[in-house]
């Protein structure tokens, strides 16, 4: 916005934010099968997206306790510029089952879709937690709500009653570490929730699972002990004779 007076610059930013909030459409999809999926988020800003090349678009998703993002996997992907996201909180217990876990907020930075000048998209790997064993059903339903669309088009913090600022401040881009003002864009989700069916163990199978697990543990431990004794190494704690 070089060459514009401060008043015109603020007005231009206001028009950008207000236009980006009209006519937006959001879709999300879980790709692949099993407990390890890819969450694909697509945002169509409508006519506003034609000129929104300088804006940053983020999808803010409220993940339920049954779904989580591995922070170590995310750090590796961001290191290779394969995706960009912020986790709130940033510490995640990846081993916890669904019934002892908490929800997670994910802010996924979206990239412009090369096939659509007004569209943005982003992909984030997500994982499904194990559910509590049930007595009469083999599947549990996990609902993933439609994400909120956040738009940042300006370099400065702006405050005006006519806009709807987002409650969470995050960096506008990877080039800047300090927070900036985001605005929540009004949008129409393709559907309110995405339902995921998760396999659930049956309580009546608990005894069988315990026995099989114990036998497998003993068998594998015996193989390891035999291999250690055969090669004559047991971390200098036990002497084995052949």
XYZ file of C-alpha atoms in Angstrom:
242
model
C 0.000 0.000 0.000
C 2.897 2.304 -0.799
C 1.897 5.848 -1.772
C -1.404 5.800 0.167
C -2.114 8.156 3.022
C -2.616 6.541 6.467
C -6.376 7.144 6.272
C -6.701 5.565 2.826
C -4.495 2.650 3.865
C -6.751 1.874 6.826
C -9.843 2.150 4.613
C -8.275 -0.181 2.021
C -7.530 -2.761 4.727
C -11.093 -2.484 6.020
C -12.518 -3.127 2.568
C -10.232 -6.133 2.161
C -11.312 -7.719 5.432
C -14.994 -7.045 4.882
C -14.942 -8.377 1.311
C -13.065 -11.515 2.331
C -15.848 -12.363 4.749
C -18.583 -12.468 2.091
C -19.456 -15.512 0.050
C -16.821 -17.829 1.542
C -17.387 -21.596 1.421
C -15.543 -24.231 3.447
C -15.184 -27.979 2.923
C -13.094 -30.518 4.812
C -12.340 -34.149 4.075
C -10.469 -36.985 5.782
C -8.260 -38.796 3.304
C -6.950 -42.370 3.514
C -8.202 -45.079 5.853
C -7.421 -46.359 9.337
C -6.185 -44.473 12.390
C -3.764 -42.244 10.461
C -5.450 -39.769 8.140
C -4.862 -36.544 6.251
C -7.250 -33.682 6.920
C -7.871 -31.702 3.727
C -9.393 -28.242 4.164
C -10.589 -26.142 1.221
C -11.763 -22.536 1.389
C -13.390 -20.618 -1.456
C -13.453 -16.884 -0.709
C -15.747 -16.175 -3.640
C -15.208 -12.947 -5.548
C -13.021 -11.612 -2.760
C -10.487 -14.343 -3.432
C -9.613 -12.914 -6.831
C -7.627 -10.071 -5.255
C -6.718 -11.727 -1.943
C -3.262 -12.785 -3.100
C -1.621 -10.720 -0.376
C -3.854 -12.078 2.390
C -3.104 -14.952 4.724
C -5.924 -17.448 5.226
C -6.084 -19.843 8.171
C -8.543 -22.586 9.086
C -9.041 -22.847 12.850
C -10.297 -26.316 13.787
C -11.450 -27.559 17.173
C -10.243 -31.157 17.269
C -12.186 -33.416 19.646
C -10.349 -35.626 22.180
C -10.609 -38.551 19.756
C -8.356 -36.871 17.153
C -4.893 -35.367 17.616
C -1.915 -33.968 15.706
C 1.557 -35.315 16.434
C 3.701 -32.238 17.234
C 6.926 -34.040 16.286
C 5.528 -35.056 12.910
C 4.249 -31.524 12.385
C 7.665 -30.041 13.215
C 9.305 -32.330 10.648
C 6.788 -31.365 7.954
C 7.219 -27.665 8.690
C 10.985 -28.031 8.542
C 10.593 -29.255 4.955
C 7.969 -26.586 4.143
C 5.313 -29.229 3.500
C 2.723 -27.628 5.779
C 2.378 -24.879 8.375
C 0.177 -25.036 11.456
C 0.011 -23.927 15.083
C -1.173 -26.207 17.897
C -2.911 -24.896 21.016
C -1.666 -26.227 23.362
C 1.624 -27.156 21.706
C 2.210 -30.115 24.076
C 0.203 -33.182 23.050
C 0.094 -36.596 24.731
C 0.199 -38.860 21.698
C -0.182 -42.035 23.792
C -3.346 -41.096 25.685
C -6.618 -42.849 24.779
C -9.684 -40.838 23.865
C -11.301 -40.996 27.296
C -8.294 -39.433 29.071
C -7.298 -36.909 26.385
C -8.356 -33.291 25.909
C -9.385 -31.333 22.848
C -6.939 -29.470 20.638
C -7.086 -26.278 18.586
C -5.274 -26.330 15.244
C -4.624 -23.263 13.114
C -3.773 -24.516 9.632
C -2.235 -21.992 7.239
C -3.762 -22.424 3.798
C -2.014 -22.039 0.455
C -3.590 -20.684 -2.706
C -4.946 -23.432 -4.943
C -3.174 -23.206 -8.339
C -6.301 -24.531 -10.054
C -8.594 -21.885 -8.568
C -7.587 -18.227 -8.240
C -9.998 -17.570 -5.363
C -9.450 -20.832 -3.477
C -7.120 -21.852 -0.652
C -6.321 -25.312 0.643
C -4.205 -27.102 3.215
C -3.459 -30.665 4.326
C -2.597 -31.752 7.840
C -1.876 -35.304 9.096
C -4.132 -36.285 11.985
C -4.381 -39.425 14.085
C -7.296 -41.175 15.765
C -7.060 -42.183 19.422
C -8.136 -45.539 20.801
C -11.622 -45.541 22.277
C -12.835 -47.072 25.528
C -13.939 -50.714 25.041
C -17.682 -51.080 24.640
C -20.091 -53.841 25.510
C -22.581 -53.721 22.663
C -21.060 -51.833 19.736
C -18.036 -52.238 17.512
C -17.731 -48.616 16.373
C -17.636 -45.183 17.977
C -18.500 -41.928 16.245
C -16.106 -38.977 16.390
C -17.491 -35.645 15.162
C -15.163 -33.068 13.616
C -16.816 -29.652 13.374
C -16.369 -27.346 10.408
C -13.359 -25.027 10.849
C -13.512 -21.282 11.288
C -11.929 -19.165 8.537
C -9.497 -16.457 9.643
C -8.189 -13.782 7.287
C -5.290 -11.370 7.728
C -4.748 -8.763 5.017
C -2.927 -5.924 6.790
C 0.486 -5.405 8.314
C -0.669 -3.342 11.288
C -3.023 -3.945 14.223
C -6.349 -2.345 13.386
C -9.276 -1.737 15.725
C -12.743 -0.798 14.542
C -16.178 -1.707 15.783
C -17.450 -2.546 12.302
C -15.181 -5.614 11.974
C -15.161 -8.888 13.872
C -11.639 -9.503 15.189
C -10.678 -13.086 15.992
C -10.099 -13.916 19.639
C -6.756 -15.674 19.011
C -3.724 -13.850 17.672
C -1.116 -15.837 15.756
C 1.688 -14.842 13.381
C 0.370 -13.683 10.012
C 3.096 -15.510 8.108
C 6.239 -17.526 8.639
C 8.347 -14.425 8.025
C 7.047 -12.614 11.110
C 7.105 -13.892 14.655
C 5.069 -11.183 16.358
C 1.267 -11.476 16.414
C -1.044 -9.580 14.107
C -4.779 -8.941 14.011
C -6.907 -11.613 12.389
C -10.541 -11.334 11.390
C -13.142 -14.067 11.331
C -14.596 -14.426 7.839
C -18.272 -15.312 7.611
C -18.605 -18.544 5.669
C -20.987 -21.320 4.787
C -19.677 -24.822 5.553
C -20.632 -27.620 3.164
C -21.693 -29.541 6.283
C -21.563 -28.736 9.974
C -19.754 -31.906 11.074
C -17.569 -34.594 9.598
C -18.365 -37.959 11.206
C -15.584 -40.507 11.613
C -16.316 -44.142 12.483
C -13.663 -45.598 14.806
C -13.379 -49.350 15.581
C -13.939 -50.154 19.259
C -12.874 -53.230 21.193
C -15.510 -55.329 22.963
C -15.357 -55.861 26.712
C -16.147 -59.570 26.374
C -12.897 -60.003 24.447
C -10.751 -58.578 27.278
C -9.686 -61.984 28.669
C -8.707 -63.284 25.238
C -6.738 -60.134 24.444
C -4.848 -60.348 27.765
C -3.910 -64.006 27.232
C -2.729 -63.468 23.653
C -0.765 -60.369 24.670
C 0.933 -62.232 27.518
C 1.874 -65.201 25.301
C 3.222 -62.909 22.584
C 5.285 -60.985 25.164
C 6.772 -64.139 26.634
C 7.554 -65.573 23.200
C 9.239 -62.400 21.923
C 11.174 -61.953 25.156
C 12.442 -65.537 24.873
C 13.661 -64.911 21.341
C 15.508 -61.781 22.431
C 17.085 -63.545 25.425
C 18.157 -66.484 23.250
C 19.756 -64.145 20.717
C 21.624 -62.257 23.438
C 22.902 -65.461 25.025
C 23.964 -66.850 21.660
C 26.118 -63.840 20.876
C 27.531 -63.659 24.412
C 26.337 -60.159 25.277
C 23.895 -59.345 28.041
C 25.026 -55.844 28.943
C 27.556 -57.333 31.416
C 24.758 -58.209 33.824
C 24.274 -61.939 33.207
C 26.772 -64.579 32.069
C 25.279 -67.076 29.669
C 26.926 -70.420 28.853
C 26.418 -72.091 25.508
